[in-house]
Coordinates of C-alpha atoms in Angstrom, one line a residue:
X1 CA 7.8 -20.4 8.6
X2 CA 7.3 -18.5 5.3
X3 CA 4.4 -19.3 3.0
X4 CA 5.6 -20.8 -0.3
X5 CA 4.2 -19.4 -3.5
X6 CA 1.5 -21.6 -5.0
X7 CA 3.3 -24.7 -6.2
X8 CA 5.5 -24.1 -9.2
X9 CA 7.4 -24.5 -7.9
X10 CA 10.9 -42.0 -10.4
X11 CA 10.8 -45.2 -8.7
X12 CA 12.1 -45.8 -5.2
X13 CA 14.4 -48.6 -4.4
X14 CA 12.8 -51.5 -2.5
X15 CA 14.4 -50.4 0.8
X16 CA 13.2 -46.8 0.4
X17 CA 9.7 -47.9 -0.5
X18 CA 9.5 -50.0 2.6
X19 CA 10.7 -47.1 4.7
X20 CA 8.1 -44.8 3.0
X21 CA 5.4 -47.3 3.8
X22 CA 6.5 -47.6 7.4
X23 CA 6.3 -43.8 7.8
X24 CA 3.1 -43.4 5.7
X25 CA 1.1 -46.2 7.3
X26 CA 1.0 -48.3 4.2
X27 CA -0.9 -51.4 5.3
X28 CA -1.3 -50.0 8.8
X29 CA -3.4 -51.9 11.3
X30 CA -7.0 -50.9 12.0
X31 CA -7.8 -50.2 15.7
X32 CA -10.7 -50.2 18.2
X33 CA -9.3 -47.8 20.8
X34 CA -10.4 -44.3 21.4
X35 CA -7.5 -42.2 19.9
X36 CA -8.5 -39.2 22.0
X37 CA -7.6 -41.2 25.1
X38 CA -4.0 -42.0 24.0
X39 CA -1.1 -41.0 26.1
X40 CA 1.9 -39.3 24.5
X41 CA 5.4 -40.4 25.4
X42 CA 7.5 -37.2 25.4
X43 CA 11.2 -37.6 25.0
X44 CA 14.2 -35.4 24.2
X45 CA 14.0 -34.6 20.4
X46 CA 16.4 -36.3 18.0
X47 CA 17.9 -34.7 15.0
X48 CA 15.4 -33.8 12.2
X49 CA 14.8 -36.3 9.5
X50 CA 15.8 -35.7 5.9
X51 CA 12.2 -35.0 5.1
X52 CA 12.1 -32.4 7.9
X53 CA 15.2 -30.7 6.5
X54 CA 18.0 -32.5 8.4
X55 CA 20.4 -30.8 10.7
X56 CA 21.2 -31.1 14.4
X57 CA 18.8 -31.8 17.3
X58 CA 17.4 -28.6 18.7
X59 CA 19.5 -26.8 21.3
X60 CA 18.4 -26.6 24.9
X61 CA 16.1 -23.7 25.8
X62 CA 17.3 -20.8 27.9
X63 CA 17.6 -22.1 31.5
X64 CA 18.6 -25.6 30.3
X65 CA 15.1 -27.1 29.5
X66 CA 15.1 -29.4 26.5
X67 CA 12.7 -29.6 23.5
X68 CA 10.6 -32.7 23.8
X69 CA 9.1 -34.8 21.0
X70 CA 6.3 -37.3 20.7
X71 CA 4.1 -39.0 18.2
X72 CA 0.3 -38.9 18.0
X73 CA -1.7 -41.6 16.3
X74 CA -4.4 -40.3 14.0
X75 CA -6.7 -42.0 11.4
X76 CA -5.2 -42.0 8.0
X77 CA -8.7 -41.5 6.6
X78 CA -11.0 -39.5 8.9
X79 CA -14.0 -41.0 7.1
X80 CA -12.9 -44.3 8.6
X81 CA -11.8 -43.3 12.1
X82 CA -11.4 -47.0 13.2
X83 CA -9.2 -47.8 10.2
X84 CA -5.5 -47.6 9.6
X85 CA -3.5 -45.0 11.6
X86 CA -0.6 -42.7 10.8
X87 CA 1.9 -41.2 13.2
X88 CA 2.0 -37.4 13.5
X89 CA 5.3 -35.8 14.9
X90 CA 4.9 -33.3 17.7
X91 CA 7.3 -31.0 19.6
X92 CA 6.9 -29.0 22.7
X93 CA 8.6 -26.7 25.1
X94 CA 7.0 -26.8 28.5
X95 CA 5.9 -23.6 30.1
X96 CA 8.6 -21.6 31.9
X97 CA 6.1 -20.1 34.4
X98 CA 4.3 -21.3 37.5
X99 CA 2.0 -24.2 37.0
X100 CA -0.9 -22.3 38.5
X101 CA -0.5 -19.7 35.8
X102 CA -0.5 -22.1 32.9
X103 CA -3.3 -21.7 30.4
X104 CA -2.7 -24.8 28.3
X105 CA -0.8 -25.6 25.1
X106 CA -0.4 -23.0 22.3
X107 CA -0.3 -24.8 19.0
X108 CA 1.7 -23.3 16.1
X109 CA 1.5 -23.8 12.4
X110 CA 4.1 -21.8 10.5
X111 CA 2.8 -22.2 7.0
X112 CA 3.8 -23.7 3.7
X113 CA 1.8 -25.7 3.3
X114 CA 4.5 -28.3 3.8
X115 CA 6.6 -26.7 6.5
X116 CA 7.8 -28.8 9.4
X117 CA 6.7 -27.4 12.7
X118 CA 9.0 -29.8 14.5
X119 CA 12.0 -28.0 13.0
X120 CA 10.6 -24.5 12.8
X121 CA 9.4 -24.0 16.3
X122 CA 12.9 -24.5 17.9
X123 CA 14.4 -22.3 15.3
X124 CA 12.2 -19.4 16.3
X125 CA 11.4 -20.5 19.9
X126 CA 13.1 -17.5 21.6
X127 CA 10.8 -15.2 19.6
X128 CA 7.9 -16.7 21.7
X129 CA 9.6 -16.8 25.1
X130 CA 7.0 -14.4 26.6
X131 CA 4.2 -16.6 25.5
X132 CA 5.9 -19.6 27.1
X133 CA 5.4 -18.0 30.5
X134 CA 1.8 -19.2 30.4
X135 CA 1.7 -21.9 27.7
X136 CA 3.5 -25.0 26.6
X137 CA 4.6 -24.2 23.1
X138 CA 3.6 -27.0 20.7
X139 CA 4.0 -27.5 17.0
X140 CA 3.8 -30.5 14.7
X141 CA 4.5 -31.8 11.2
X142 CA 1.1 -31.8 9.5
X143 CA 0.1 -35.1 7.8
X144 CA 2.1 -35.5 4.6
X145 CA 5.0 -33.4 6.0
X146 CA 8.3 -34.2 7.6
X147 CA 8.0 -37.2 9.9
X148 CA 4.2 -37.3 9.6
X149 CA 3.5 -39.9 6.9
X150 CA 5.5 -37.8 4.4
X151 CA 4.5 -37.5 0.8
X152 CA 7.5 -38.5 -1.3
X153 CA 7.8 -37.8 -5.0
X154 CA 11.2 -37.4 -6.8
X155 CA 14.6 -38.3 -5.3
X156 CA 17.4 -35.7 -4.8
X157 CA 19.1 -35.9 -8.2
X158 CA 15.7 -35.8 -9.9
X159 CA 14.7 -32.8 -7.8
X160 CA 17.9 -31.0 -8.9
X161 CA 16.8 -31.5 -12.5
X162 CA 13.2 -30.6 -11.7
X163 CA 14.2 -27.2 -10.3
X164 CA 16.5 -26.5 -13.2
X165 CA 13.6 -26.4 -15.7
X166 CA 12.5 -23.2 -17.2
X167 CA 9.3 -22.0 -15.4
X168 CA 8.7 -19.1 -17.8
X169 CA 8.7 -20.9 -21.2
X170 CA 9.3 -18.7 -24.2
X171 CA 8.4 -21.2 -27.0
X172 CA 6.6 -24.4 -27.7
X173 CA 9.6 -26.6 -26.9
X174 CA 10.1 -25.1 -23.5
X175 CA 6.4 -25.2 -22.8
X176 CA 6.3 -28.9 -23.7
X177 CA 9.3 -29.6 -21.5
X178 CA 7.7 -27.8 -18.5
X179 CA 4.4 -29.7 -18.9
X180 CA 6.2 -33.1 -19.3
X181 CA 8.4 -32.5 -16.2
X182 CA 5.4 -31.5 -14.2
X183 CA 3.5 -34.6 -15.3
X184 CA 6.5 -36.8 -14.3
X185 CA 6.7 -35.2 -10.9
X186 CA 3.0 -35.8 -10.3
X187 CA 3.3 -39.4 -11.5
X188 CA 6.1 -40.0 -9.1
X189 CA 4.0 -38.6 -6.2
X190 CA 1.3 -41.1 -7.1
X191 CA 3.8 -44.0 -7.5
X192 CA 5.5 -43.4 -4.1
X193 CA 2.7 -41.9 -1.9
X194 CA -0.6 -43.2 -3.5
X195 CA -2.3 -44.1 -0.2
X196 CA -1.6 -40.7 1.4
X197 CA -2.5 -38.3 -1.4
X198 CA -6.3 -38.4 -0.8
X199 CA -5.8 -37.7 2.9
X200 CA -3.6 -34.6 3.1
X201 CA -6.3 -32.0 2.8
X202 CA -6.5 -29.0 5.1
X203 CA -9.7 -30.4 6.6
X204 CA -7.8 -33.6 7.5
X205 CA -5.1 -31.5 9.3
X206 CA -7.8 -29.5 11.1
X207 CA -9.3 -32.7 12.4
X208 CA -5.8 -33.8 13.5
X209 CA -5.5 -30.6 15.5
X210 CA -8.8 -31.2 17.3
X211 CA -7.6 -34.7 18.2
X212 CA -4.3 -33.1 19.3
X213 CA -6.2 -30.7 21.5
X214 CA -8.0 -33.5 23.3
X215 CA -4.9 -35.6 23.8
X216 CA -3.0 -32.5 25.1
X217 CA -5.8 -32.1 27.7
X218 CA -7.2 -28.8 26.6
X219 CA -10.9 -27.9 26.5
X220 CA -10.2 -25.3 23.9
X221 CA -7.6 -25.0 21.1
X222 CA -5.1 -22.1 21.7
X223 CA -3.6 -21.4 18.3
X224 CA -1.1 -19.3 16.5
X225 CA -1.3 -19.7 12.7
X226 CA 1.1 -18.0 10.3
X227 CA 0.6 -17.8 6.5
X228 CA -1.0 -21.1 5.4
X229 CA -1.4 -21.6 9.1
X230 CA -4.2 -19.0 9.0
X231 CA -6.1 -21.0 6.4
X232 CA -5.6 -24.1 8.5
X233 CA -6.8 -22.2 11.5
X234 CA -9.8 -20.8 9.6
X235 CA -10.8 -24.3 8.5
X236 CA -10.5 -25.5 12.1
X237 CA -12.7 -22.7 13.3
X238 CA -15.3 -23.6 10.7
X239 CA -15.3 -27.3 11.7
X240 CA -15.0 -26.8 15.5
X241 CA -16.2 -23.2 16.3
X242 CA -17.0 -24.1 19.9
X243 CA -13.6 -25.5 20.5
X244 CA -11.7 -22.3 19.6
X245 CA -9.9 -20.7 22.5
X246 CA -7.6 -17.7 21.9
X247 CA -6.3 -17.7 18.4
X248 CA -4.1 -15.5 16.3
X249 CA -3.8 -15.4 12.5
X250 CA -0.7 -13.6 11.2
X251 CA 0.2 -13.2 7.4
X252 CA -3.3 -14.0 6.4
X253 CA -4.3 -16.1 3.4
X254 CA -7.3 -14.8 1.5
X255 CA -9.9 -17.5 2.0
X256 CA -12.2 -16.2 -0.8
X257 CA -9.7 -16.8 -3.6
X258 CA -9.3 -19.8 -5.8
X259 CA -5.8 -21.0 -6.8
X260 CA -5.6 -18.7 -9.9
X261 CA -6.6 -15.7 -7.9
X262 CA -4.2 -16.6 -5.2
X263 CA -1.3 -16.8 -7.7
X264 CA -2.3 -13.5 -9.2
X265 CA -2.4 -11.9 -5.8
X266 CA 1.1 -13.2 -5.0
X267 CA 2.4 -11.8 -8.3
X268 CA 1.1 -8.4 -7.1
X269 CA 2.5 -9.0 -3.6
X270 CA 6.0 -9.9 -4.7
X271 CA 6.1 -7.0 -7.1
X272 CA 5.1 -4.7 -4.4
X273 CA 7.9 -6.1 -2.2
X274 CA 10.4 -5.7 -5.0
X275 CA 9.3 -2.1 -5.5
X276 CA 9.7 -1.4 -1.8
X277 CA 13.2 -3.0 -1.8
X278 CA 14.3 -0.9 -4.7
X279 CA 12.9 2.3 -3.2
X280 CA 14.6 1.5 0.1
X281 CA 17.9 0.8 -1.4
X282 CA 18.0 4.0 -3.5
X283 CA 16.5 6.3 -0.9
X284 CA 19.4 5.8 1.6
X285 CA 22.1 8.4 2.0
X286 CA 24.8 6.1 0.7
X287 CA 24.8 4.9 -2.9
X288 CA 22.7 1.9 -3.7
X289 CA 25.2 -0.6 -5.2
X290 CA 22.6 -2.2 -7.5
X291 CA 21.0 0.8 -9.2
X292 CA 20.9 4.6 -9.2
X293 CA 17.1 4.9 -9.0
X294 CA 14.3 2.4 -8.1
X295 CA 13.5 1.9 -11.7
X296 CA 17.1 1.4 -12.5
X297 CA 17.3 -1.4 -9.9
X298 CA 14.4 -3.2 -11.4
X299 CA 15.7 -2.7 -15.0
X300 CA 19.0 -4.2 -14.1
X301 CA 17.3 -7.2 -12.4
X302 CA 15.2 -7.7 -15.5
X303 CA 18.3 -7.6 -17.7
X304 CA 20.1 -10.1 -15.4
X305 CA 17.2 -12.5 -15.7
X306 CA 17.0 -12.1 -19.5
X307 CA 20.7 -12.8 -19.7
X308 CA 20.4 -15.9 -17.5
X309 CA 17.6 -17.2 -19.7
X310 CA 20.1 -17.2 -22.6
X311 CA 23.2 -18.2 -20.6
X312 CA 23.3 -19.3 -17.0
X313 CA 26.3 -18.4 -14.8
X314 CA 28.2 -20.5 -12.3
X315 CA 26.3 -21.2 -9.1
X316 CA 27.3 -23.8 -6.5
X317 CA 29.5 -26.7 -7.4
X318 CA 28.6 -27.9 -10.8
X319 CA 25.1 -26.3 -10.7
X320 CA 24.4 -23.2 -12.8
X321 CA 22.3 -20.2 -11.7
X322 CA 19.5 -20.2 -14.2
X323 CA 16.8 -17.6 -14.7
X324 CA 14.4 -19.7 -12.7
X325 CA 16.8 -20.2 -9.8
X326 CA 17.7 -16.5 -9.7
X327 CA 14.0 -15.6 -9.7
X328 CA 13.4 -18.0 -6.8
X329 CA 16.4 -16.5 -4.9
X330 CA 15.0 -13.0 -5.4
X331 CA 11.5 -14.1 -4.2
X332 CA 13.0 -15.8 -1.1
X333 CA 14.9 -12.6 -0.2
X334 CA 11.7 -10.6 -0.3
X335 CA 10.1 -12.6 2.5
X336 CA 11.8 -10.5 5.1
X337 CA 13.4 -7.0 5.2
X338 CA 16.3 -8.7 7.1
X339 CA 17.1 -10.5 3.9
X340 CA 17.4 -7.4 1.7
X341 CA 21.1 -7.0 2.4
X342 CA 21.6 -10.6 1.0
X343 CA 19.7 -9.6 -2.1
X344 CA 22.0 -6.6 -2.6
X345 CA 25.0 -8.8 -2.2
X346 CA 23.6 -11.6 -4.4
X347 CA 22.8 -9.2 -7.2
X348 CA 26.3 -7.6 -7.0
X349 CA 27.8 -11.1 -7.3
X350 CA 25.6 -12.1 -10.1
X351 CA 26.3 -9.0 -12.1
X352 CA 30.0 -10.1 -11.8
X353 CA 29.2 -13.6 -13.0
X354 CA 29.0 -15.3 -9.6
X355 CA 25.6 -16.9 -8.8
X356 CA 26.3 -18.4 -5.4
X357 CA 24.3 -16.2 -3.1
X358 CA 21.2 -16.2 -5.3
X359 CA 21.4 -20.0 -5.6
X360 CA 21.7 -20.4 -1.8
X361 CA 18.5 -18.3 -1.5
X362 CA 16.8 -20.4 -4.1
X363 CA 17.9 -23.6 -2.4
X364 CA 16.5 -22.4 0.8
X365 CA 13.1 -21.8 -0.8
X366 CA 13.2 -25.3 -2.3
X367 CA 14.2 -27.1 0.9
X368 CA 17.7 -28.1 -0.4
X369 CA 20.4 -28.5 2.2
X370 CA 24.1 -27.9 1.5
X371 CA 24.7 -31.7 1.2
X372 CA 22.3 -31.9 -1.7
X373 CA 19.4 -33.5 0.2
X374 CA 15.9 -32.1 -0.1
X375 CA 13.2 -31.9 2.6
X376 CA 9.8 -32.9 1.4
X377 CA 8.4 -29.4 1.5
X378 CA 7.9 -29.2 -2.3
X379 CA 6.2 -32.6 -2.4
X380 CA 4.0 -31.8 0.6
X381 CA 3.2 -28.3 -0.7
X382 CA 2.0 -29.5 -4.1
X383 CA 0.1 -32.5 -2.6
X384 CA -1.8 -30.4 -0.1
X385 CA -2.6 -27.6 -2.5
X386 CA -3.7 -30.0 -5.2
X387 CA -5.9 -32.0 -2.7
X388 CA -7.4 -28.7 -1.5
X389 CA -7.9 -26.8 -4.8
X390 CA -10.6 -27.9 -7.2
X391 CA -9.6 -26.0 -10.3
X392 CA -7.4 -27.6 -12.9
X393 CA -5.8 -25.4 -15.5
X394 CA -4.4 -26.1 -19.0
X395 CA -1.5 -24.5 -20.8
X396 CA -4.2 -22.7 -22.9
X397 CA -5.7 -21.3 -19.7
X398 CA -2.3 -20.0 -18.6
X399 CA -1.6 -18.4 -22.0
X400 CA -4.9 -16.5 -21.9
X401 CA -4.1 -15.1 -18.5
X402 CA -0.4 -14.3 -19.1
X403 CA -1.1 -10.6 -19.9
X404 CA -2.8 -10.0 -16.6
X405 CA -0.1 -11.8 -14.7
X406 CA 2.6 -9.8 -16.5
X407 CA 0.8 -6.6 -15.8
X408 CA 0.7 -7.5 -12.1
X409 CA 4.4 -8.3 -12.1
X410 CA 6.8 -8.0 -15.0
X411 CA 9.3 -10.1 -13.0
X412 CA 7.3 -12.7 -11.2
X413 CA 4.1 -12.8 -13.4
X414 CA 5.2 -15.6 -15.8
X415 CA 6.5 -17.9 -13.1
X416 CA 3.3 -17.6 -11.0
X417 CA 1.0 -17.9 -14.0
X418 CA 2.7 -21.2 -15.1
X419 CA 2.4 -22.5 -11.5
X420 CA -1.2 -23.0 -12.3
X421 CA -0.5 -26.2 -14.2
X422 CA 1.1 -27.9 -11.2
X423 CA -2.1 -29.8 -10.4
X424 CA -3.3 -30.4 -13.9
X425 CA -2.3 -34.1 -13.9
X426 CA -2.8 -34.7 -10.2
X427 CA -4.1 -38.1 -9.2
X428 CA -6.6 -36.8 -6.6
X429 CA -9.4 -34.4 -7.3
X430 CA -9.4 -31.1 -5.4
X431 CA -11.9 -30.5 -2.7
X432 CA -13.2 -27.0 -3.3
X433 CA -12.6 -23.7 -5.1
X434 CA -11.6 -22.1 -1.8
X435 CA -11.8 -23.0 1.9
X436 CA -14.8 -22.5 4.1
X437 CA -13.8 -20.5 7.2
X438 CA -17.2 -19.3 8.4
X439 CA -17.1 -19.8 12.2
X440 CA -20.3 -18.6 13.8
X441 CA -20.1 -19.1 17.6
X442 CA -16.3 -19.1 17.7
X443 CA -14.3 -17.1 20.3
X444 CA -12.6 -13.9 18.9
X445 CA -9.8 -14.5 16.5
X446 CA -7.1 -11.8 16.1
X447 CA -6.3 -11.4 12.4
X448 CA -3.1 -9.5 11.7
X449 CA -2.3 -8.1 8.2
X450 CA 1.0 -6.6 7.0
X451 CA 0.6 -3.9 4.3
X452 CA 4.0 -4.9 2.7
X453 CA 3.5 -8.7 2.8
X454 CA 4.7 -10.3 -0.5
X455 CA 3.3 -13.8 -0.1
X456 CA 0.0 -13.1 1.6
X457 CA -1.1 -9.7 0.5
X458 CA -2.6 -7.4 3.1
X459 CA -6.1 -7.5 1.6
X460 CA -6.4 -11.1 2.7
X461 CA -6.7 -10.1 6.3
X462 CA -9.9 -8.1 5.7
X463 CA -11.3 -10.9 3.6
X464 CA -10.6 -13.4 6.4
X465 CA -12.3 -11.2 9.0
X466 CA -15.4 -10.9 6.8
X467 CA -15.4 -14.7 6.0
X468 CA -15.1 -15.7 9.6
X469 CA -18.4 -13.9 10.3
X470 CA -19.7 -11.2 12.6
X471 CA -18.1 -11.0 16.0
X472 CA -15.3 -13.5 15.3
X473 CA -12.5 -11.9 13.3
X474 CA -10.8 -8.8 14.9
X475 CA -8.5 -7.0 12.4
X476 CA -5.1 -5.5 13.3
X477 CA -3.0 -3.8 10.7
X478 CA 0.8 -3.6 10.7
X479 CA 2.3 -1.0 8.3
X480 CA 5.6 -2.8 7.6
X481 CA 7.6 -5.0 5.2
X482 CA 8.1 -8.7 4.9
X483 CA 6.0 -11.8 5.4
X484 CA 4.1 -11.6 8.7
X485 CA 4.0 -9.1 11.5
X486 CA 4.7 -10.7 14.9
X487 CA 8.2 -11.8 13.7
X488 CA 9.1 -8.2 12.8
X489 CA 9.4 -7.6 16.6
X490 CA 7.3 -4.5 16.3
X491 CA 6.3 -3.7 19.9
X492 CA 2.8 -2.6 19.0
X493 CA 2.0 -5.9 17.2
X494 CA 3.6 -8.0 19.9
X495 CA 1.9 -6.3 22.8
X496 CA -1.5 -6.7 21.1
X497 CA -0.9 -10.4 20.3
X498 CA 0.6 -11.2 23.7
X499 CA -2.1 -9.2 25.5
X500 CA -4.8 -11.4 23.8
X501 CA -3.1 -14.8 24.1
X502 CA -1.8 -14.3 27.7
X503 CA -4.5 -12.2 29.3
X504 CA -7.5 -12.4 27.0
X505 CA -7.5 -8.7 26.1
X506 CA -8.9 -8.3 22.6
X507 CA -7.5 -5.2 20.9
X508 CA -9.9 -2.7 19.3
X509 CA -10.9 -3.7 15.8
X510 CA -9.1 -1.7 13.2
X511 CA -6.0 -1.1 15.4
X512 CA -3.0 0.1 13.3
X513 CA 0.6 -0.5 14.3
X514 CA 3.5 1.3 12.5

């Protein structure tokens, strides 16, 4: 699951409010039982919920085995472990290998924050087939996400309007509109999810994972974290260093940065990915259809976005492709080199006045399905980030920093700078400037950085290794493109990761894969 950029990115009917409370544990019963002793009831998975992104039930695995789902009860408030509970949605694929070779459960978090592991693991399950020979593959919807007490904010039509707003305001009127729309979004989150907002911090999710470990029957947590999943894994290792088994962090979040520094780093990362895309397109033997030189490619994109700021073009249905939607679509296409061909095609169409492909890419980033329904990835992303991140920024703070953001990325700088106001009016205070991931006493954690990663820049891997502490983090570098390394199918990376997770072989620190 790709990591979303720092969040820039209404009243419910009585029926919907009741449903929301049922899912979120509003008024849930207190309990006396030991939740670590609960038994999970695994059943064939049903189709994903709207909050998880909708769609069909996961297809059977190779060989005919089915994906199984269950719910885990966890305290809503970990400070009151005997209080109200919430249900966390889990999914698994049982090991394909002999029982006497089974190591345990390998728990995945694919990032976001806000991504549904219940829908993502089956989508990429075949990529981890080799790991399934010795593990049950397990993932989950973290609290506040998907089926796990989901945070709800705006409804679908309101979200369409929310995503149409201009996230790079050029004057006081546009700036006021942006701030007002952000305030309305945050107020809706408080109205519809008030009881969950204080309890969706990454520390809460880490405690959920330790409960999950116990209920799954494992003495240690075997873990594969991607993108934000590396931050979650680092927080887990800090809280429970002696419970860490074999763990891999891929597409690594820099744990030393506050939210402003993280947004600036992403501006630099996405600009680097755009530069690499433009160089790749124009360096091929055939003509690049979107520019004659790398600079020409970027100049034409800049002109397109300026034109869209003045006059949007037809997108999908009655919706128009705005400057913001086009920027989102371009960002989404930079998450993987496999998407670069769609960016070329989308730009060609947009230059001819057709915004459909760029809008499809933007919708994908925002969690909007073709039927107009949104998953709750945006609501969860903002709720988790705002609960985690202590700093609160004003419009004046953003305007002071705009030159630095624009220098980092002429294309993405404004958008990521203005993302800093997303938590300004949030109902719950943020926990800290940045997460604590120090994990003295932990087993080795393999930390994999990709030099061309747009969303979690490469430098974050080295910062994570240092922050985990001596003897814990083991750095591996992949010189590639896109978000993450294992999913690139690079054999050097996959052999190193599989060798550690399956056989306990820790690669030499500083290993480089090309």
